[in-house]
Tab-separated table of C-alpha atoms and ligand atoms in Angstrom:
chain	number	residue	atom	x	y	z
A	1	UNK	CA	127.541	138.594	90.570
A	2	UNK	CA	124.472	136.342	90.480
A	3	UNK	CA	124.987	132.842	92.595
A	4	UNK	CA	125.685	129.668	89.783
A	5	UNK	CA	125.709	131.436	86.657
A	6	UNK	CA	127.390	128.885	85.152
A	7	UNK	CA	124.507	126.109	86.129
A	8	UNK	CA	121.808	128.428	85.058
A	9	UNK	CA	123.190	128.705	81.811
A	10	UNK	CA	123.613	124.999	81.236
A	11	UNK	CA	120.270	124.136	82.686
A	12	UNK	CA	118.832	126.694	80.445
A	13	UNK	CA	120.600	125.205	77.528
A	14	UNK	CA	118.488	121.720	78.338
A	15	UNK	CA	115.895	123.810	78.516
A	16	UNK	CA	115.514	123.576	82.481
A	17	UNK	CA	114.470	126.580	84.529
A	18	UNK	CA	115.227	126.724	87.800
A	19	UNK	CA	113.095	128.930	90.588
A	20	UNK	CA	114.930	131.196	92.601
A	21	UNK	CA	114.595	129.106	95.590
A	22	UNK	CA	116.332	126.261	93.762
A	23	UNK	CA	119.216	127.950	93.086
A	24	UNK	CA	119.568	129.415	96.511
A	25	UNK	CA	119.499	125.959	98.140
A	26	UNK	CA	121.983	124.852	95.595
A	27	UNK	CA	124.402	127.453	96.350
A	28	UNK	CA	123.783	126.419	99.750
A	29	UNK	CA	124.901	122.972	99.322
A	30	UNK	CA	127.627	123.722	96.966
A	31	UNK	CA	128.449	125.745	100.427
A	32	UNK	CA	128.396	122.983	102.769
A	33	UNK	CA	129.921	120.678	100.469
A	34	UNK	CA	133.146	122.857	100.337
A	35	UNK	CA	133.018	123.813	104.039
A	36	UNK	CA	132.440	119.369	105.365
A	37	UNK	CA	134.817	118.501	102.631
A	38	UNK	CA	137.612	121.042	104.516
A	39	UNK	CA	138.044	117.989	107.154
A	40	UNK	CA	136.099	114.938	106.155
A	41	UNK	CA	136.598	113.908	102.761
A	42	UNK	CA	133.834	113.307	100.627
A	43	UNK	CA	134.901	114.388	96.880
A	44	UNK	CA	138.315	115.098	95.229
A	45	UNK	CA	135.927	118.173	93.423
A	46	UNK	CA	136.863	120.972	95.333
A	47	UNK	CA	136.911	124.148	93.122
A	48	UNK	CA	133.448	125.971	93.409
A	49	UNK	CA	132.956	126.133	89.544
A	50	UNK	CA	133.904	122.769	89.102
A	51	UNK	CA	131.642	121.695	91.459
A	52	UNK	CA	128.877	123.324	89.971
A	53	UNK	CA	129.701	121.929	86.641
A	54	UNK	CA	130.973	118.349	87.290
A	55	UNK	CA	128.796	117.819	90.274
A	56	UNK	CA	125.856	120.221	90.030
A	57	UNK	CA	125.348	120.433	85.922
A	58	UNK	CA	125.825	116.390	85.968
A	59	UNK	CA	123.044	115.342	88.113
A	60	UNK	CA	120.864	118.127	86.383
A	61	UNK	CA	121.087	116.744	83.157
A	62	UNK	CA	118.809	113.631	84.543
A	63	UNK	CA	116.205	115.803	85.215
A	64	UNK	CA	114.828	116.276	81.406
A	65	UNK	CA	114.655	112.551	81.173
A	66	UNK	CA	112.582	112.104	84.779
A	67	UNK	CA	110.357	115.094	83.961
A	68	UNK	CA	109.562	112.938	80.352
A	69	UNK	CA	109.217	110.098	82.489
A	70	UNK	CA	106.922	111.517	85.046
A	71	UNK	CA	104.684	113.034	81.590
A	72	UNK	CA	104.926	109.363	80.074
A	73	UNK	CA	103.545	108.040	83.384
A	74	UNK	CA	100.967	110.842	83.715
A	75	UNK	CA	102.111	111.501	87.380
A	76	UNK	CA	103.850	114.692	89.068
A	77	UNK	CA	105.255	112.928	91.660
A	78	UNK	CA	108.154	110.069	91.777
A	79	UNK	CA	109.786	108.085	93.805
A	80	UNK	CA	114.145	108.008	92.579
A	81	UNK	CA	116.811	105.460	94.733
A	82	UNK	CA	120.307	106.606	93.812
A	83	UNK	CA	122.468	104.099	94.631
A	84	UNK	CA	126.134	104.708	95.656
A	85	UNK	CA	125.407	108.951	96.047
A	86	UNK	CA	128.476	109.423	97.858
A	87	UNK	CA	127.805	113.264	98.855
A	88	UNK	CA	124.676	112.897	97.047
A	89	UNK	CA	125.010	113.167	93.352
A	90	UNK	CA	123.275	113.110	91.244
A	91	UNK	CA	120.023	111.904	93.988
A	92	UNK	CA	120.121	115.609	96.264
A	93	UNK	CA	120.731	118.501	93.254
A	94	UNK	CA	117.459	116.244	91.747
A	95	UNK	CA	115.451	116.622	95.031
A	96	UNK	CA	116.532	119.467	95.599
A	97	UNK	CA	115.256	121.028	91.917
A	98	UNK	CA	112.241	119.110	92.081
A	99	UNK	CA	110.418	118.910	95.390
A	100	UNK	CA	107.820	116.455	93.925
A	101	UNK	CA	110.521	113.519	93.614
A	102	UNK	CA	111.056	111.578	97.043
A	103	UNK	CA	114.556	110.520	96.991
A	104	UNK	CA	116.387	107.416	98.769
A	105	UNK	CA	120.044	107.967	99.087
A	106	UNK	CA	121.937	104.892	99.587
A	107	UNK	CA	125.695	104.978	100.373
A	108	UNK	CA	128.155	102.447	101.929
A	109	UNK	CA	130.136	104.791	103.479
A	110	UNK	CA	128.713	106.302	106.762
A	111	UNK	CA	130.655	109.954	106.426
A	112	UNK	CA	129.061	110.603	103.208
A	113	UNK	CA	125.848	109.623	104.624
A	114	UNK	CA	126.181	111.751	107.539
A	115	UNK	CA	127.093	114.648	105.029
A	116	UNK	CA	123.638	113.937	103.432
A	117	UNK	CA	121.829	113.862	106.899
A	118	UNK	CA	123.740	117.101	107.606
A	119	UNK	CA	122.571	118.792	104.401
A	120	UNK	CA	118.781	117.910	104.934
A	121	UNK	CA	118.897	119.323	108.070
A	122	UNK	CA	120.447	122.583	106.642
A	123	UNK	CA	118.254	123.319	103.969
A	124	UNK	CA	114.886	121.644	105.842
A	125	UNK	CA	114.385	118.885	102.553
A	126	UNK	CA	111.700	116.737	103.386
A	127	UNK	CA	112.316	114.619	100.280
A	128	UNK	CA	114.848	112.594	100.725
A	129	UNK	CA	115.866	109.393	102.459
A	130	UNK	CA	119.744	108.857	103.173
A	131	UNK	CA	120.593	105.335	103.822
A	132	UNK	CA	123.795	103.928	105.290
A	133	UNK	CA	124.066	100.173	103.841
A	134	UNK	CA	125.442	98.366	100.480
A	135	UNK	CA	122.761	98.209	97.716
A	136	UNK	CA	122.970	94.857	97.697
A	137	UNK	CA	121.355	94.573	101.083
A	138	UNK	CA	119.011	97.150	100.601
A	139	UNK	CA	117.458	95.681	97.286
A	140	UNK	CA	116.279	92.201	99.443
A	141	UNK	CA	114.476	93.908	101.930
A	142	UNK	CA	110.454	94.147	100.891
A	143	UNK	CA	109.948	97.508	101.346
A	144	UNK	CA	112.491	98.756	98.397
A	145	UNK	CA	112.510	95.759	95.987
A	146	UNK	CA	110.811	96.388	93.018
A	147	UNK	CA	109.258	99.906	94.396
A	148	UNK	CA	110.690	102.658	92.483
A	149	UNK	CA	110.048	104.763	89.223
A	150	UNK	CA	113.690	105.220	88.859
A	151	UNK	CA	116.975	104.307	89.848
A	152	UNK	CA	119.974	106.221	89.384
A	153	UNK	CA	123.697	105.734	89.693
A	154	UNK	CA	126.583	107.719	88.975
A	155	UNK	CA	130.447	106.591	89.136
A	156	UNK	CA	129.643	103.399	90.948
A	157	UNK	CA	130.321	100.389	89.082
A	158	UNK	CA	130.307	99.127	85.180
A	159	UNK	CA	127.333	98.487	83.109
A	160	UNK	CA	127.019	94.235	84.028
A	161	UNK	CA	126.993	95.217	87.577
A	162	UNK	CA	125.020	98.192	87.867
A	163	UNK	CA	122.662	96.125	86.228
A	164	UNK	CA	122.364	93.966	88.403
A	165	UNK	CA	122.413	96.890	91.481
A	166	UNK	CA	120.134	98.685	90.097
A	167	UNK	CA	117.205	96.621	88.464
A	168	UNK	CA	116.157	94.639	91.300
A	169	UNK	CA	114.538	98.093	92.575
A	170	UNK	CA	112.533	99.132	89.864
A	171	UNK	CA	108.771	98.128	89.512
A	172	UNK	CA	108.238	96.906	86.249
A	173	UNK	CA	107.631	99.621	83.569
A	174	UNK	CA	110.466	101.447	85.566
A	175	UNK	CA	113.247	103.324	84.312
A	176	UNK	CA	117.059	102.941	85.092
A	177	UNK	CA	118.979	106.746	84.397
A	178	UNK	CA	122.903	105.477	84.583
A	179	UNK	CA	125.381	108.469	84.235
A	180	UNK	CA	128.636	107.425	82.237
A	181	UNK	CA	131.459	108.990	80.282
A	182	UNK	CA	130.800	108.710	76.264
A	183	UNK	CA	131.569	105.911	73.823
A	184	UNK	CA	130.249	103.517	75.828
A	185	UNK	CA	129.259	100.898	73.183
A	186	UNK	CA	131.292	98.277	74.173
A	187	UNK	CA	130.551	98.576	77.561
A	188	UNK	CA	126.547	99.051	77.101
A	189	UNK	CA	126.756	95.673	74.815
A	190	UNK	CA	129.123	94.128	77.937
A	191	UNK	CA	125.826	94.443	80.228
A	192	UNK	CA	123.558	92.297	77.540
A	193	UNK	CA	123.657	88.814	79.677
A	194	UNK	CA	123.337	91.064	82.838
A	195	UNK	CA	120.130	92.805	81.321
A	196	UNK	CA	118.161	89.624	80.154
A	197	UNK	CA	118.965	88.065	83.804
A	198	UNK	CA	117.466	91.026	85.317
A	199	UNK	CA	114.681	91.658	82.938
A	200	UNK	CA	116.146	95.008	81.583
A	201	UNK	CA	116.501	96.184	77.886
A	202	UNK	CA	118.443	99.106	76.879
A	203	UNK	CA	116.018	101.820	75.730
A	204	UNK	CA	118.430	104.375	74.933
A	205	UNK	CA	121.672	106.622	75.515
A	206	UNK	CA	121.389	110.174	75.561
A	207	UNK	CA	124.183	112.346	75.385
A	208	UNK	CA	123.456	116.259	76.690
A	209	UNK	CA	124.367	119.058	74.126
A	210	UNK	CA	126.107	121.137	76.178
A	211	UNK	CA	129.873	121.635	75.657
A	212	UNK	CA	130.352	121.700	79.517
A	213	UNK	CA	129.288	118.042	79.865
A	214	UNK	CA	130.901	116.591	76.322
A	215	UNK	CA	132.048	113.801	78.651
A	216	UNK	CA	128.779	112.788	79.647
A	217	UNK	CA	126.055	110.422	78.579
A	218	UNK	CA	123.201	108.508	80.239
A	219	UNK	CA	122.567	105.139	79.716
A	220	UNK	CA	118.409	104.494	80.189
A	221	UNK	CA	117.191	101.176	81.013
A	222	UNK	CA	113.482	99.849	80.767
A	223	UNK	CA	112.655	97.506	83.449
A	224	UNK	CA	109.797	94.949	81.404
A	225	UNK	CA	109.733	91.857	84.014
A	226	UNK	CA	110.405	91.133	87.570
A	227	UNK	CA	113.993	90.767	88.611
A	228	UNK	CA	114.607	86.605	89.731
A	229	UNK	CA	115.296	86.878	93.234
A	230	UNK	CA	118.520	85.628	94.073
A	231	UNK	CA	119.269	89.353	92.568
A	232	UNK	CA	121.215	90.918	93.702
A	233	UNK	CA	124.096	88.267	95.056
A	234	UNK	CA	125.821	89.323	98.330
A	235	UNK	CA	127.798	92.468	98.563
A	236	UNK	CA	130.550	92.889	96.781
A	237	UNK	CA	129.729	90.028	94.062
A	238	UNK	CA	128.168	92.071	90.992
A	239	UNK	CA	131.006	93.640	90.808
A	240	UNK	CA	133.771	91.721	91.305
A	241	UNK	CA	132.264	88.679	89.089
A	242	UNK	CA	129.952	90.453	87.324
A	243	UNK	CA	127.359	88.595	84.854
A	244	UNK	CA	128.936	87.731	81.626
B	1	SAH	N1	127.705	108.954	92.871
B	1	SAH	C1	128.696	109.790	93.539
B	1	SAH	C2	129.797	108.983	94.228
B	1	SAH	C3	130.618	108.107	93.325
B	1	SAH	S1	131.900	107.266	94.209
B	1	SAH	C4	129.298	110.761	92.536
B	1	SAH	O1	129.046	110.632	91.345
B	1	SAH	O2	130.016	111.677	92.961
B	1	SAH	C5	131.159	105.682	94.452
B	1	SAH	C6	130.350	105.605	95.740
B	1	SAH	O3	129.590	104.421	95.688
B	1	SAH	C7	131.177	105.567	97.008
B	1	SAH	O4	130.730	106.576	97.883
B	1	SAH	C8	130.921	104.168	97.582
B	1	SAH	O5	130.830	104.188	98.995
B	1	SAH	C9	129.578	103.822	96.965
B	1	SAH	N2	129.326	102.405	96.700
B	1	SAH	C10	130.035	101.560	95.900
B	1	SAH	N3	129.454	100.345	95.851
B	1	SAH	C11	128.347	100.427	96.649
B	1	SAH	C12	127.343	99.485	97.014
B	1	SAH	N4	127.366	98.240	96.550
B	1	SAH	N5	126.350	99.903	97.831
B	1	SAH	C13	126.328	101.165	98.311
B	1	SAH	N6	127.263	102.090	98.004
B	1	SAH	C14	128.267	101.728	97.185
């Protein structure tokens, strides 16, 4: 039997091919995943097909909407910040299947971080940047405010604050790839005071055809003016009193 069948299939069915190489060092992370997860925990995911499906498949399905994004921007390469990664998704499947995106990984929590570290060192990525610190911090410090193509974040917070999170790292012109559950209407319209304070506007929600990820859609954001910068408040605040 061939190594992530089921993640070829679905990639194939977004029309995503990945190299042989790719799919070896994804195996090889799903590996490591289930081997660090035997005494530290990182995810509740533990089966090997659910993890290629729920974890693996997920953070794939962004990577349709960066390629478009890197066309749109006439540029190969692209800098992603995925903010609250946890043991990396969707930020290291993404840097892993596309060695022209530089990815920061940001994570509160220092054991998923050092699970990150752990995993670049494994499979020698060069691409990626794991941070241990809240977002919050992060996103007032010059060298990351306002400097990336995209932003991503999966399972981290609702729409009013992940706006807030997430916007205050995107140059303007950038794009914000959110991964949520579907019918998320109310929760989309929830974020609209959030969005005009943080110079965002919804630009669309895309929902994968594959029956594998029928609970999945991601919310894209268009970053059109620079966030004001008391943005992000201090840790903890978007989402506990989020902008309303
Ligand atoms: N994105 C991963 C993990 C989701 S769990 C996945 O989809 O599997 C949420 C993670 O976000 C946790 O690891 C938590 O430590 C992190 N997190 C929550 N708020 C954060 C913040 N403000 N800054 C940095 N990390 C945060």
């Amino acid at each position: 039997m061939s190594q992530l069948d089921t993640l070829v299939r679905i990639c194939a069915e977004m029309e995503l091919e990945l190299s042989e190489e790719t799919i070896d060092k994804l195996d090889a992370f799903r590996s490591l995943l289930i081997e660090y997860n035997q005494h530290t925990n990182l995810t509740a995911i533990r089966d090997p097909l659910e993890i290629e499906i729920k974890l693996l498949a997920d953070s794939l399905a962004l990577l349709p909407l960066i390629q478009a994004e890197m066309l749109r921007n006439g540029r190969e390469a692209g800098t992603v910040i995925d903010l609250g990664t946890g043991a990396g998704f969707p930020g290291l499947p993404l840097a892993i299947a596309n060695p022209a995106l530089h990815v920061t990984l940001v994570d509160a929590t220092r054991k998923k971080v050092n699970f990150i570290e752990h995993v670049g060192q494994e499979l020698r990525l060069t691409n990626i940047a794991p941070i241990h610190a809240r977002s919050e911090d992060v996103a007032h410090k010059a060298e990351f405010r306002e400097q990336f193509d995209i932003v991503t974040a999966r399972a981290v917070a609702s729409m009013p604050a992940l706006v807030e999170l997430c916007l205050p790292f995107l140059r303007i012109d950038g794009l914000a790839l959110l991964t949520k559950g579907r019918s998320i209407g109310d929760e989309v319209a929830d974020a609209r005071k959030a969005l005009d304070t943080l110079g965002g506007d919804l630009f669309d929600i895309w929902e994968p055809d594959v029956l594998e990820l029928d609970n999945t859609s991601i919310v894209q954001l268009r970053k059109f003016k620079a966030s004001p910068s008391q943005y992000p408040r201090s840790p903890g605040t978007p989402a506990n009193n989020p902008i309303r």
